[in-house]
Every structure is written in structure tokens, then in C-alpha cells.
Amino acid sequence: MSPRPSALPQPLYVLLDEAAKDYGHRPAISFLGARITYAELATLVDRAAAGFARLGLGKGTRVGLCLPNCPAFVIAYFGVLKAGGTVVNFNPLYAPKELEQQIADAGVSTMVTTDLTLIYPKLNALLGEAGLERLVVARMADMLPPVKRLLFPLLKRGETVAVPDDGRHVLFRQLLDNDGSFTPPAIEPEIDLAALQYTGGTTGVSKGAMLTHANLVANTEQVFACIPDPRMGAERTLTVLPLFHVFGMTAAMNLGIRLAAELVLVPRFDAADIVRIIARQRPTLFPGVPTIYTAISSAVEKQPADLSSIRYCISGGAPLPADVRARFEALTGCRLAEGYGLSECSPVVCVNPLDGGARDGSVGRPVRDTVLEFRPVDDPGRPAKPGERGELCVRGPQVMRGYWQRDEENAVLFPGGALRTGDIGYQDEDGFVYLVDRIKDMILCGGYNVYPRTIEEALHQHPAILEVIAVGFPHPYRGQSPKAFVVFREGETATPEALRAFLKDYLSPIEMPDEIIVRDSLPKTMVGKLSKKDLLAEVAVETGTPAPMTAAEG
Ligand code: AMP
């Protein structure tokens, strides 16, 4: 099965139409026991598109989705696209202020959400603010299979709220209440935006990456081409990465639909639950972030389980420490390969070979049609020499058009045509890419650049360490100095002195952390990446000092 030719930009929803045409009877979604086939999904999407059009949404309208992983996400996503609109993904756990800022920046007047107590009241309170005029609400009970649908309101009272029946609310059920006859407006795939994907970018302010239909189709095909033996209509994708995050959107949902795979939608991450779901539903593909694989390994260590259905796991979003990969592969028998990407690139840029030959410490080789340049941080005018470190710049069909309404930034973001990523790395003679760190995370220590990742990797060599974050803190003489925060594996421990003695073999004195602080846990972003930003905020509260500057995180 070969990927489609690269030069074929098309509307993103064509992926779903084609899956429905050829594999209509196959399951498209399973969610807490409810099943939807591809034929049913395509019909629901047509109805959603017709429903959005009736609400007056169409070409160029930006529609918000603020949903956990659930069928309404997939239906609304493709319905918005088919109606000609642009999806704006919102993290449902955002604080009201963050939601408000993003609503205003993107110009979202309609938001699709759910009746969960954790999410709905925040959005309801914003109705009439920042341009938000209407909520389309998918009720959790409506998405469950018949028996659970009846029991849910009884068992989970308090988890959902009643939705008012007024002009500012539309039930998702009502949106879909039509015959689906609808002619989609013409789409120019290389110009029309499929998604505005908000990200911390490289400066710390959340900005919308403008991803066209062609960008997202290209990236789906690029990742598809990395799968050694894709089985159309027969894969099952464990979809635990949140779909509002670009990695879940492309590597779980869009790739899954390209494969006519069954999307096993999981709304909330809990390692023990995931292990049970794998044993029962036997997924074959499992994209994730390193902390997810760490948690699964710990769960399987406690309670052995059969995970042998999984053929490929792709880890992205954050560095995958070699010990995390080795432990996961040894415990589960699954193959785990690291990739690299960013919201601005739809997101996938590099992937290690999935059929063996993955290199520890490398994020793999560029996906097809992707050209990388490395530009030395202190001399960006010239390309880095082979093996020399530099800022990674990307050209390829998956690279965004720019940030939404940020003309000044966009003017300097593509020097010579390639996107600046803000990540520092180098490439070996076989084309494998190694990331050193992010420019914004670099610690400036007495005139030297110290990369927190070097410290983190060194600590990961110690058998007691489960998770680690290294960050720079202000220092009276050196400007900044590194500190490391560590979490031990269950039943393991070591003193900070012993850890420092261990690190002497791996780190120079400049890189040696001033302090090693032991914690029970480390904060994570919604997608599961270790969060430096939240850690610094915690430290600021604990010490009563302002948090050092760090960028927003995805
Ligand atoms: P986001 O746009 O939120 O997906 O974040 C993208 C950023 O995550 C990139 O610019 C990198 O700094 C980081 N990242 C993604 N994948 C990796 C990886 N495999 N190793 C290290 N950092 C990564």
C-alpha cells in the first residue's frame, strides 16, 4: 500500500469520505462501549456540516472546539471543515482567562463543547464576552451506548449540568437533526485554513498557527508513509492523546482515518485503565508522549498485561529518554520509535524508522518532502557545517502559512523560506537528527550555554530516576545556574549528594546542578509533557518569589 502522491492537495475531509466509500461497514469510532461505522460517521459529518451552515457558519468562519476525546469531537471537526470553516482547538482544562484570550484572538463566535461540569460552566460564563455568541453542546449521555445512556445521569449526577434552552444554546443533537443534504463550498486546499492551532511558539505568547487543508493532508500522508506495512481498514488506533493537541489531531485522528482504522477514543488518561483497554480492545497503533509510556511501564510492572496487539508506538512532543524506551519495549514487547514535531508543522517533521534501526537519542530522519537547515545560533546567516549545532529550520508541505494576525513576527519567521523552529540540533551523516534543546530553555551560565536536556539525560542514566526537569534560576554571579527536580521510581531512592557524585562522570562543573530537589511528582501539560512552566510557578508560590520567565507550552 503506497502513500498517495505528494503533489495532491485536497480538502482534509476527503480523507474521511474516501474511508467511508471503501470501508463504510468498518468501525470508525469506539467510545466507552458505543460504536460508529465509517458510513455512519460520514453521514453524521454531513449533517453537522448542514447544521453549521444553517447556523450561518461557512467559508472562513472560525469555530471553536472545546471537547475531550469523544465522538462529537470527530463529527464536529469534520463538519466544520465540510461547511468551509476553520477549526480552532481549545484545551478544555484552560483557565477562563486563557479561554477568553484565545476566543478573542481567533475571533470565535460559536464554540462546540460538552455538558461536563468541568468544562461547560467556564464557557457559559464567557457567553457574550470576547465575541462568543453561541454554544453548541454535546451531552455526554447522548454519546454513550443505550444502557449507559440511561444510567449515566443517575450514576454521574454532578458530573454534568443542565443546558438552558435559549437562543444562545444549541444541542449537538439538534445540530445533527437534518437530512444531511448539503453542497460543500469549494475549498482551495493550499490557501484555506483547516485549523488555527494555538501554541506557545517561541516567544511565550499563545499564537494561532495557520494550518491549511493542504498542510494537514500532507502531514497525514507523510506519517502514513512512515508505517512499514499499513493495513487499510484493519488497524485500531489507541487515541488517548487529546485530539485538541496537534499531535493527537494528526497522528491519532487524521492518520487513523486515512487508514480507515477504528479510533478507540479515551477521554482521560489513567495508566491502569489504558492497560485494561489495550488488553480488551487490542489496538494496533499507539501514538503518545514519553510520560504516557513511562506510566504504562509502571502499571505493567505492577500488574502484568498482554499488550501484544500493539504494532507501533510513536512518541513525540518531548525527549524520549533511552531508558524509557528500553523499559517500555522490554515490558510490553511493543516497538516504540521517537519522532519530532511542532504545531507550526502540522506537526510531524522527523520520525525514527518504525521497522528497526531507530537510534537512541535521535528524533529520526525528516519525513518525506521535508528539507531541514541548521543555522548556528550566534551566526544564523550561514548554514551549520555537518554535525555542527544550529537552530533547526524546516521547509515542507506541512509548514504553516504563519501565525494568525502576527504580521511582524511572520516577517522574520521564515528567513530564506524555511520556518525557524526555536529548537537547536544537528544532523549526522546518515540524516538522523539530534535535538540539543530549545533556544528559550538554554541556561546562560557565566558566559556558557548550558542545555537543561544534557542534565536531564545524565540524570536519566541513574537507575533510581523516573522523571526529571532541569531549569535555570537567577544566580548573583553566574547570571543563571541550573537546578534539577527529580522523581524516583517506586521503591528507589538516592541522596542528592549521591546523585551529584554520579553526575560527575557525565557533566562538566558548569553543567552540574546547584541543587537537586526531590519531588513526589512533577507537573505535566494536558498532553502529558513535563511542564517547566508549571514547575516554575509552583516554585514561585513555595518560595514567594516571581517565577523566572519561560515560554508557554503545548
Ligand atoms: P507543540 O507545538 O506544543 O507541539 O511543541 C513543539 C515543541 O516540542 C518543539 O518545538 C520541541 O521543542 C518539542 N519537541 C517535540 N518533539 C520533541 C522530541 N522528540 N524531543 C524533544 N523535544 C521535542
Coordinates of C-alpha atoms and ligand atoms in Angstrom, one line a residue:
M1 CA 0.0 0.0 0.0
S2 CA 1.8 3.1 -1.1
P3 CA 1.0 6.6 0.1
R4 CA -0.8 8.9 -2.3
P5 CA 1.4 11.1 -4.5
S6 CA 2.6 14.1 -2.5
A7 CA 1.5 16.7 -5.0
L8 CA -2.2 16.2 -4.4
P9 CA -3.5 19.0 -2.2
Q10 CA -7.2 18.3 -1.3
P11 CA -9.7 19.3 1.4
L12 CA -8.9 17.4 4.6
Y13 CA -12.4 15.9 4.8
V14 CA -11.7 13.9 1.7
L15 CA -9.8 11.5 3.9
L16 CA -13.0 10.7 5.7
D17 CA -15.1 10.5 2.5
E18 CA -12.7 8.0 1.0
A19 CA -12.6 5.8 4.1
A20 CA -16.4 5.8 4.1
K21 CA -16.5 4.9 0.4
D22 CA -14.2 2.0 0.7
Y23 CA -14.6 0.8 4.3
G24 CA -18.1 2.1 5.2
H25 CA -19.0 -1.0 7.2
R26 CA -15.8 -0.9 9.3
P27 CA -15.9 0.7 12.8
A28 CA -14.6 4.2 12.8
I29 CA -15.0 5.1 16.5
S30 CA -15.4 3.2 19.7
F31 CA -16.2 5.2 22.8
L32 CA -16.9 3.7 26.2
G33 CA -18.8 0.9 24.5
A34 CA -20.5 2.9 21.7
R35 CA -19.5 2.1 18.1
I36 CA -19.9 4.2 14.9
T37 CA -19.0 2.8 11.5
Y38 CA -17.3 4.9 8.8
A39 CA -20.6 5.1 6.8
E40 CA -22.4 6.4 9.9
L41 CA -19.6 8.8 10.7
A42 CA -19.7 10.3 7.2
T43 CA -23.5 10.8 7.4
L44 CA -23.2 12.4 10.9
V45 CA -20.4 14.7 9.5
D46 CA -22.7 15.7 6.5
R47 CA -25.5 16.5 9.0
A48 CA -23.1 18.5 11.2
A49 CA -21.9 20.5 8.1
A50 CA -25.6 21.2 7.1
G51 CA -26.3 22.1 10.7
F52 CA -23.4 24.6 10.9
A53 CA -24.5 26.1 7.5
R54 CA -28.0 26.6 8.9
L55 CA -26.5 28.5 11.8
G56 CA -24.9 30.8 9.3
L57 CA -21.3 29.4 9.6
G58 CA -19.5 28.9 6.4
K59 CA -16.4 29.7 4.4
G60 CA -13.7 31.2 6.6
T61 CA -15.8 31.1 9.8
R62 CA -13.6 30.1 12.8
V63 CA -15.5 27.6 15.0
G64 CA -14.1 26.6 18.4
L65 CA -14.0 23.0 19.7
C66 CA -13.6 22.7 23.4
L67 CA -14.1 19.0 24.0
P68 CA -12.4 15.9 25.5
N69 CA -11.8 12.9 23.2
C70 CA -15.3 11.8 22.2
P71 CA -17.4 11.2 19.1
A72 CA -18.7 14.8 19.0
F73 CA -15.1 16.0 18.5
V74 CA -14.5 14.0 15.3
I75 CA -18.0 14.8 14.0
A76 CA -17.8 18.5 14.7
Y77 CA -14.2 18.7 13.4
F78 CA -15.0 17.3 10.0
G79 CA -18.4 19.0 10.0
V80 CA -16.8 22.4 10.4
L81 CA -14.3 21.6 7.6
K82 CA -17.0 20.4 5.3
A83 CA -19.0 23.6 5.9
G84 CA -16.0 25.5 4.8
G85 CA -15.0 26.7 8.3
T86 CA -11.7 26.6 10.3
V87 CA -11.4 24.6 13.5
V88 CA -10.0 26.4 16.5
N89 CA -9.0 23.8 19.1
F90 CA -9.3 24.7 22.8
N91 CA -7.8 22.9 25.7
P92 CA -10.9 22.2 27.9
L93 CA -8.8 22.5 31.1
Y94 CA -7.7 26.0 30.3
A95 CA -8.5 28.7 32.9
P96 CA -11.3 31.1 32.0
K97 CA -8.8 33.9 31.2
E98 CA -6.9 31.7 28.8
L99 CA -10.1 30.6 27.1
E100 CA -11.2 34.2 26.8
Q101 CA -7.9 35.3 25.3
Q102 CA -7.9 32.6 22.7
I103 CA -11.6 33.2 21.8
A104 CA -10.9 36.9 21.2
D105 CA -7.6 36.3 19.3
A106 CA -9.2 33.7 17.0
G107 CA -12.5 35.6 16.6
V108 CA -14.6 32.6 17.6
S109 CA -18.3 33.3 17.9
T110 CA -19.5 29.7 18.1
M111 CA -18.0 27.0 20.3
V112 CA -18.8 23.3 20.3
T113 CA -18.5 21.9 23.8
T114 CA -20.0 19.4 26.2
D115 CA -22.2 19.5 29.3
L116 CA -19.4 18.3 31.7
T117 CA -19.3 20.3 34.9
L118 CA -15.5 20.6 34.4
I119 CA -15.9 22.5 31.1
Y120 CA -19.4 23.9 30.4
P121 CA -19.8 26.5 33.2
K122 CA -16.5 28.2 32.2
L123 CA -17.7 28.7 28.7
N124 CA -21.3 29.6 29.7
A125 CA -19.8 32.4 31.8
L126 CA -18.0 33.7 28.8
L127 CA -21.1 33.9 26.6
G128 CA -21.5 37.5 25.5
E129 CA -17.8 38.2 26.3
A130 CA -14.9 38.4 23.8
G131 CA -17.2 37.8 20.9
L132 CA -18.5 34.4 22.0
E133 CA -22.2 34.3 21.0
R134 CA -23.3 30.7 20.9
L135 CA -22.5 27.3 22.4
V136 CA -23.3 24.0 20.6
V137 CA -23.4 21.5 23.4
A138 CA -22.9 17.7 23.0
R139 CA -24.4 15.9 26.0
M140 CA -22.2 13.1 27.3
A141 CA -25.2 10.8 27.9
D142 CA -26.1 11.2 24.2
M143 CA -22.7 9.8 23.1
L144 CA -23.0 6.6 25.2
P145 CA -24.4 3.2 24.2
P146 CA -28.2 2.8 25.1
V147 CA -27.8 1.2 28.6
K148 CA -25.1 3.6 29.8
R149 CA -27.1 6.5 28.3
L150 CA -29.9 5.7 30.8
L151 CA -27.6 5.0 33.7
F152 CA -25.2 7.9 33.2
P153 CA -27.4 10.7 34.6
L154 CA -28.1 8.6 37.6
L155 CA -24.6 7.4 38.3
K156 CA -22.7 10.5 37.4
R157 CA -25.0 13.1 38.8
G158 CA -22.9 16.2 39.4
E159 CA -20.5 15.5 36.5
T160 CA -22.8 17.2 34.0
V161 CA -25.0 20.2 34.1
A162 CA -28.4 21.1 32.5
V163 CA -28.1 23.1 29.3
P164 CA -30.6 26.0 29.1
D165 CA -33.0 26.1 26.2
D166 CA -32.4 29.6 24.9
G167 CA -31.2 31.3 21.7
R168 CA -27.6 31.1 22.7
H169 CA -27.5 27.3 23.1
V170 CA -27.9 24.6 20.5
L171 CA -27.8 20.9 21.5
F172 CA -25.4 18.9 19.3
R173 CA -28.3 16.6 18.7
Q174 CA -30.4 19.5 17.3
L175 CA -27.4 20.5 15.1
L176 CA -27.5 17.0 13.6
D177 CA -31.3 16.9 13.2
N178 CA -31.4 17.3 9.4
D179 CA -31.1 15.0 6.3
G180 CA -27.5 16.0 5.7
S181 CA -28.2 17.3 2.1
F182 CA -25.6 19.9 1.7
T183 CA -23.2 21.0 -1.0
P184 CA -19.8 21.9 0.5
P185 CA -18.3 25.2 -0.7
A186 CA -15.2 25.0 -2.9
I187 CA -12.0 24.7 -0.9
E188 CA -8.6 26.0 -2.0
P189 CA -6.5 23.5 0.0
E190 CA -3.3 25.5 -0.1
I191 CA -5.0 28.7 1.0
D192 CA -8.0 27.8 3.1
L193 CA -7.3 27.2 6.8
A194 CA -8.4 23.9 8.2
A195 CA -7.2 24.7 11.7
L196 CA -5.9 27.5 13.8
Q197 CA -3.7 25.6 16.3
Y198 CA -2.7 27.6 19.3
T199 CA 0.8 27.2 20.7
G200 CA 3.3 28.8 22.9
G201 CA 5.5 29.2 19.8
T202 CA 9.0 30.5 20.5
T203 CA 8.2 33.7 22.5
G204 CA 5.8 32.5 25.2
V205 CA 2.6 34.3 24.0
S206 CA 0.0 31.8 22.7
K207 CA -0.4 32.3 18.9
G208 CA -2.6 30.5 16.3
A209 CA -0.6 28.5 13.8
M210 CA -2.4 28.8 10.4
L211 CA -2.6 25.2 9.1
T212 CA -4.2 24.8 5.7
H213 CA -6.1 21.8 4.4
A214 CA -3.0 21.0 2.3
N215 CA -0.7 21.2 5.3
L216 CA -2.7 18.7 7.3
V217 CA -3.3 16.3 4.4
A218 CA 0.4 16.4 3.5
N219 CA 1.4 15.6 7.1
T220 CA -1.1 12.8 7.4
E221 CA 0.4 11.3 4.2
Q222 CA 4.0 11.9 5.4
V223 CA 3.3 10.0 8.6
F224 CA 1.4 7.3 6.7
A225 CA 4.5 6.8 4.6
C226 CA 6.5 6.0 7.8
I227 CA 4.3 3.0 8.6
P228 CA 6.1 0.0 7.1
D229 CA 3.1 -2.2 6.4
P230 CA -0.2 -0.2 6.8
R231 CA -3.3 -2.4 6.8
M232 CA -6.2 -0.4 5.4
G233 CA -9.4 -1.0 7.3
A234 CA -7.8 -3.3 9.8
E235 CA -5.8 -1.0 12.2
R236 CA -7.1 0.2 15.6
T237 CA -5.6 3.4 17.0
L238 CA -5.5 4.0 20.7
T239 CA -6.5 7.6 20.9
V240 CA -5.5 8.8 24.3
L241 CA -3.5 11.9 23.2
P242 CA -6.0 14.8 23.4
L243 CA -7.4 15.5 19.9
F244 CA -7.3 19.2 20.6
H245 CA -3.5 18.9 20.6
V246 CA -1.8 18.9 17.2
F247 CA -0.1 15.5 17.7
G248 CA -3.3 13.7 18.6
M249 CA -5.1 15.5 15.8
T250 CA -2.7 14.3 13.1
A251 CA -1.0 11.1 14.4
A252 CA -4.1 9.6 16.0
M253 CA -7.2 11.0 14.3
N254 CA -6.3 12.1 10.8
L255 CA -3.8 9.2 10.3
G256 CA -6.3 6.8 11.8
I257 CA -9.0 8.0 9.3
R258 CA -6.5 7.8 6.4
L259 CA -6.0 4.2 7.4
A260 CA -9.8 3.6 7.8
A261 CA -8.8 2.5 11.3
E262 CA -11.0 2.2 14.3
L263 CA -10.3 5.1 16.7
V264 CA -10.5 3.9 20.2
L265 CA -11.3 7.2 21.9
V266 CA -10.2 7.6 25.5
P267 CA -11.3 10.8 27.2
R268 CA -9.0 10.8 30.2
F269 CA -5.5 9.3 30.8
D270 CA -5.2 6.7 33.6
A271 CA -2.5 4.1 33.1
A272 CA -4.3 1.2 34.7
D273 CA -7.4 1.9 32.6
I274 CA -5.3 2.2 29.4
V275 CA -3.7 -1.2 30.1
R276 CA -7.1 -2.7 30.5
I277 CA -8.4 -1.1 27.3
I278 CA -5.4 -2.4 25.4
A279 CA -5.9 -5.9 26.7
R280 CA -9.7 -5.8 25.8
Q281 CA -9.8 -3.7 22.6
R282 CA -6.5 -4.8 21.2
P283 CA -5.4 -1.6 19.4
T284 CA -2.5 -1.8 16.9
L285 CA -1.2 1.8 16.8
F286 CA -0.5 3.9 19.9
P287 CA 0.9 7.4 19.5
G288 CA 1.9 9.0 22.8
V289 CA 4.2 11.2 24.7
P290 CA 7.1 9.9 26.9
T291 CA 5.3 10.4 30.2
I292 CA 2.4 8.1 28.9
Y293 CA 4.9 5.3 28.1
T294 CA 6.6 5.7 31.5
A295 CA 3.2 5.4 33.3
I296 CA 2.2 2.4 31.2
S297 CA 5.5 0.7 32.0
S298 CA 5.0 1.3 35.7
A299 CA 1.4 -0.1 35.5
V300 CA 2.5 -3.2 33.6
E301 CA 5.4 -3.7 36.1
K302 CA 2.8 -3.8 38.9
Q303 CA 0.2 -5.8 37.1
P304 CA 1.5 -7.8 34.0
A305 CA -0.8 -7.5 31.0
D306 CA -1.0 -8.6 27.4
L307 CA -0.1 -5.6 25.2
S308 CA 1.0 -7.7 22.2
S309 CA -1.7 -6.3 19.8
I310 CA 0.2 -3.0 19.5
R311 CA 2.4 -2.9 16.4
Y312 CA 3.8 0.6 16.6
C313 CA 4.1 3.4 19.1
I314 CA 5.3 6.8 18.0
S315 CA 6.5 9.0 20.8
G316 CA 6.7 12.8 20.2
G317 CA 6.3 16.2 21.8
A318 CA 9.2 15.8 24.3
P319 CA 12.5 14.0 24.5
L320 CA 12.1 10.2 24.9
P321 CA 14.9 9.1 27.3
A322 CA 16.6 5.9 26.1
D323 CA 15.8 4.2 29.4
V324 CA 12.1 4.9 29.0
R325 CA 12.1 3.4 25.5
A326 CA 14.1 0.3 26.6
R327 CA 11.9 -0.3 29.6
F328 CA 8.7 0.1 27.7
E329 CA 9.9 -2.2 24.9
A330 CA 11.1 -4.8 27.3
L331 CA 8.0 -4.9 29.4
T332 CA 5.4 -4.8 26.6
G333 CA 7.1 -6.3 23.6
C334 CA 5.9 -3.2 21.6
R335 CA 8.1 -1.2 19.3
L336 CA 8.5 2.4 20.3
A337 CA 10.0 5.0 18.0
E338 CA 10.7 8.7 18.7
G339 CA 9.6 11.5 16.4
Y340 CA 9.7 15.2 16.5
G341 CA 7.3 17.9 15.5
L342 CA 5.7 21.2 16.4
S343 CA 2.3 22.8 16.0
E344 CA 3.7 25.0 13.3
C345 CA 4.5 21.9 11.1
S346 CA 1.1 20.2 11.4
P347 CA 3.2 18.8 13.5
V348 CA 5.4 15.9 12.3
V349 CA 8.9 16.8 11.0
C350 CA 11.1 13.7 11.8
V351 CA 10.4 10.1 12.7
N352 CA 12.7 7.2 13.5
P353 CA 12.3 4.1 11.4
L354 CA 9.4 2.0 12.8
D355 CA 10.8 -1.3 11.4
G356 CA 14.0 -1.3 13.3
G357 CA 17.1 0.9 13.1
A358 CA 15.8 3.6 15.5
R359 CA 18.7 5.4 17.0
D360 CA 18.7 6.3 20.7
G361 CA 18.9 10.0 21.3
S362 CA 17.8 10.8 17.8
V363 CA 14.4 12.0 16.8
G364 CA 14.8 10.2 13.5
R365 CA 15.1 11.4 9.9
P366 CA 12.9 14.0 8.2
V367 CA 9.6 12.7 6.8
R368 CA 9.3 12.8 3.1
D369 CA 9.3 16.0 1.1
T370 CA 10.9 17.8 4.1
V371 CA 14.2 19.7 4.0
L372 CA 16.0 20.8 7.1
E373 CA 18.5 23.5 7.6
F374 CA 20.6 24.1 10.7
R375 CA 21.7 27.7 11.4
P376 CA 24.3 28.4 14.2
V377 CA 22.6 30.4 17.0
D378 CA 25.3 33.0 17.1
D379 CA 25.8 33.2 13.3
P380 CA 22.4 32.5 11.8
G381 CA 23.4 33.9 8.4
R382 CA 25.2 30.8 7.4
P383 CA 24.3 27.1 7.3
A384 CA 25.8 24.9 10.1
K385 CA 28.6 22.6 9.0
P386 CA 27.8 18.8 9.1
G387 CA 27.4 17.8 12.7
E388 CA 27.6 21.5 13.9
R389 CA 24.7 22.6 16.2
G390 CA 22.3 25.1 15.0
E391 CA 18.6 26.3 15.0
L392 CA 16.5 23.8 13.1
C393 CA 14.7 25.4 10.2
V394 CA 12.1 23.4 8.2
R395 CA 10.8 23.5 4.6
G396 CA 8.0 21.2 3.5
P397 CA 4.3 20.9 2.6
Q398 CA 3.3 20.6 6.3
V399 CA 4.8 24.0 7.3
M400 CA 2.1 26.5 8.3
R401 CA 1.3 29.7 6.5
G402 CA 2.3 31.8 9.5
Y403 CA 0.8 32.9 12.8
W404 CA -2.7 34.3 12.8
Q405 CA -2.6 38.1 12.7
R406 CA 1.0 38.4 13.6
D407 CA 2.5 40.0 10.5
E408 CA 5.5 41.4 12.3
E409 CA 6.6 38.0 13.6
N410 CA 5.8 36.3 10.4
A411 CA 8.1 38.7 8.5
V412 CA 11.1 37.3 10.4
L413 CA 10.0 33.7 10.9
F414 CA 10.9 32.3 7.5
P415 CA 14.4 33.5 6.7
G416 CA 15.2 32.3 3.2
G417 CA 11.8 30.5 3.2
A418 CA 12.4 27.9 5.9
L419 CA 10.5 28.1 9.2
R420 CA 12.6 28.8 12.3
T421 CA 11.6 26.2 15.0
G422 CA 13.4 27.6 18.0
D423 CA 14.9 24.2 18.5
I424 CA 18.6 23.6 18.5
G425 CA 20.0 20.4 17.0
Y426 CA 22.3 18.8 14.4
Q427 CA 22.1 16.0 11.8
D428 CA 24.6 13.1 11.4
E429 CA 25.9 11.9 8.0
D430 CA 23.0 9.3 7.8
G431 CA 20.4 12.1 8.1
F432 CA 19.4 11.3 11.7
V433 CA 18.5 14.4 13.7
Y434 CA 19.6 15.0 17.3
L435 CA 17.9 17.8 19.3
V436 CA 20.0 19.6 21.8
D437 CA 17.4 21.8 23.4
R438 CA 15.1 24.7 22.8
I439 CA 16.7 28.1 22.4
K440 CA 14.4 29.5 25.0
D441 CA 15.2 26.9 27.6
M442 CA 19.0 27.4 27.3
I443 CA 20.6 28.3 30.6
L444 CA 23.1 31.2 30.3
C445 CA 25.6 30.3 33.0
G446 CA 28.7 32.5 33.5
G447 CA 29.0 33.1 29.7
Y448 CA 28.4 29.4 28.8
N449 CA 25.3 27.9 27.2
V450 CA 24.1 25.0 29.4
Y451 CA 21.4 22.8 27.9
P452 CA 18.9 21.5 30.5
R453 CA 18.5 18.5 28.4
T454 CA 22.1 17.5 28.9
I455 CA 21.5 17.5 32.7
E456 CA 18.2 15.6 32.3
E457 CA 19.7 12.9 30.1
A458 CA 22.6 12.5 32.6
L459 CA 20.2 12.0 35.5
H460 CA 18.2 9.5 33.5
Q461 CA 21.3 7.3 33.4
H462 CA 20.8 6.8 37.1
P463 CA 18.6 3.7 37.8
A464 CA 16.6 5.3 40.6
I465 CA 15.3 8.2 38.4
L466 CA 11.9 8.1 36.9
E467 CA 11.3 11.7 35.8
V468 CA 13.4 14.9 35.8
I469 CA 13.2 18.5 34.9
A470 CA 16.3 20.8 34.8
V471 CA 15.8 24.6 34.7
G472 CA 17.8 27.8 35.1
F473 CA 17.4 30.0 38.1
P474 CA 18.8 33.5 38.6
H475 CA 22.2 33.4 40.2
P476 CA 24.0 36.5 41.7
Y477 CA 27.4 35.8 39.9
R478 CA 26.8 33.5 37.1
G479 CA 23.6 35.1 35.8
Q480 CA 21.8 31.8 35.8
S481 CA 22.5 28.4 37.3
P482 CA 20.8 25.0 36.8
K483 CA 18.7 23.2 39.3
A484 CA 17.3 19.7 38.8
F485 CA 13.9 18.4 40.1
V486 CA 13.7 14.6 40.2
V487 CA 11.1 11.9 40.9
F488 CA 12.3 8.4 41.9
R489 CA 11.0 5.1 40.7
E490 CA 8.7 3.4 43.2
G491 CA 10.8 1.8 45.9
E492 CA 14.0 3.5 44.8
T493 CA 15.9 6.5 46.3
A494 CA 19.2 8.2 46.4
T495 CA 20.6 11.3 48.2
P496 CA 21.2 14.5 46.3
E497 CA 25.0 14.0 47.2
A498 CA 25.0 10.5 45.7
L499 CA 23.3 11.9 42.6
R500 CA 25.8 14.7 42.2
A501 CA 28.7 12.2 42.7
F502 CA 27.1 10.1 39.9
L503 CA 26.7 13.1 37.6
K504 CA 30.5 13.9 37.8
D505 CA 31.1 11.3 35.0
Y506 CA 28.5 12.9 32.7
L507 CA 28.5 16.6 33.3
S508 CA 31.1 19.4 33.3
P509 CA 31.3 21.5 36.5
I510 CA 29.5 24.3 34.7
E511 CA 26.6 22.0 33.9
M512 CA 26.5 20.5 37.4
P513 CA 23.1 21.5 39.0
D514 CA 23.5 23.8 42.0
E515 CA 20.7 21.9 43.7
I516 CA 18.9 18.6 43.1
I517 CA 15.4 18.7 44.6
V518 CA 13.4 15.5 45.2
R519 CA 9.7 15.6 44.5
D520 CA 6.8 13.1 44.7
S521 CA 5.7 14.2 41.2
L522 CA 6.3 16.7 38.5
P523 CA 3.7 18.8 36.8
K524 CA 2.6 17.9 33.3
T525 CA 0.8 19.7 30.5
M526 CA -2.6 18.5 29.4
V527 CA -1.0 16.5 26.6
G528 CA 1.4 14.8 29.2
K529 CA 4.6 16.7 28.6
L530 CA 6.6 17.5 31.7
S531 CA 5.9 21.2 32.3
K532 CA 8.7 23.6 33.2
K533 CA 6.3 26.5 33.2
D534 CA 4.0 24.9 35.9
L535 CA 7.0 23.7 37.9
L536 CA 8.4 27.3 38.0
A537 CA 5.0 28.6 39.0
E538 CA 4.9 26.0 41.8
V539 CA 8.4 27.0 43.0
A540 CA 7.4 30.7 42.9
V541 CA 4.5 30.0 45.2
E542 CA 6.6 27.9 47.5
T543 CA 9.3 30.5 47.8
G544 CA 7.2 33.6 47.4
T545 CA 9.4 34.9 44.5
P546 CA 8.4 35.7 41.0
A547 CA 8.8 32.8 38.5
P548 CA 11.7 33.1 36.1
M549 CA 10.5 33.7 32.5
T550 CA 9.7 30.7 30.5
A551 CA 7.7 30.2 27.4
A552 CA 4.1 28.9 27.2
E553 CA 3.9 25.2 26.5
G554 CA 1.7 23.0 24.4
Ligands
AMP1 P1 4.0 21.9 20.4 O1 3.9 22.9 19.3 O2 3.2 22.2 21.6 O3 3.7 20.5 19.9 O4 5.5 21.8 20.9 C1 6.6 21.6 20.0 C2 7.9 21.6 20.7 O5 8.0 20.4 21.5 C3 9.0 21.5 19.7 O6 9.4 22.8 19.2 C4 10.1 20.9 20.6 O7 10.8 21.9 21.4 C5 9.4 20.0 21.5 N1 9.5 18.6 21.0 C6 8.7 17.9 20.2 N2 9.1 16.7 19.9 C7 10.3 16.5 20.6 C8 11.2 15.5 20.8 N3 11.0 14.3 20.3 N4 12.3 15.7 21.6 C9 12.5 16.9 22.1 N5 11.6 18.0 22.0 C10 10.5 17.8 21.3

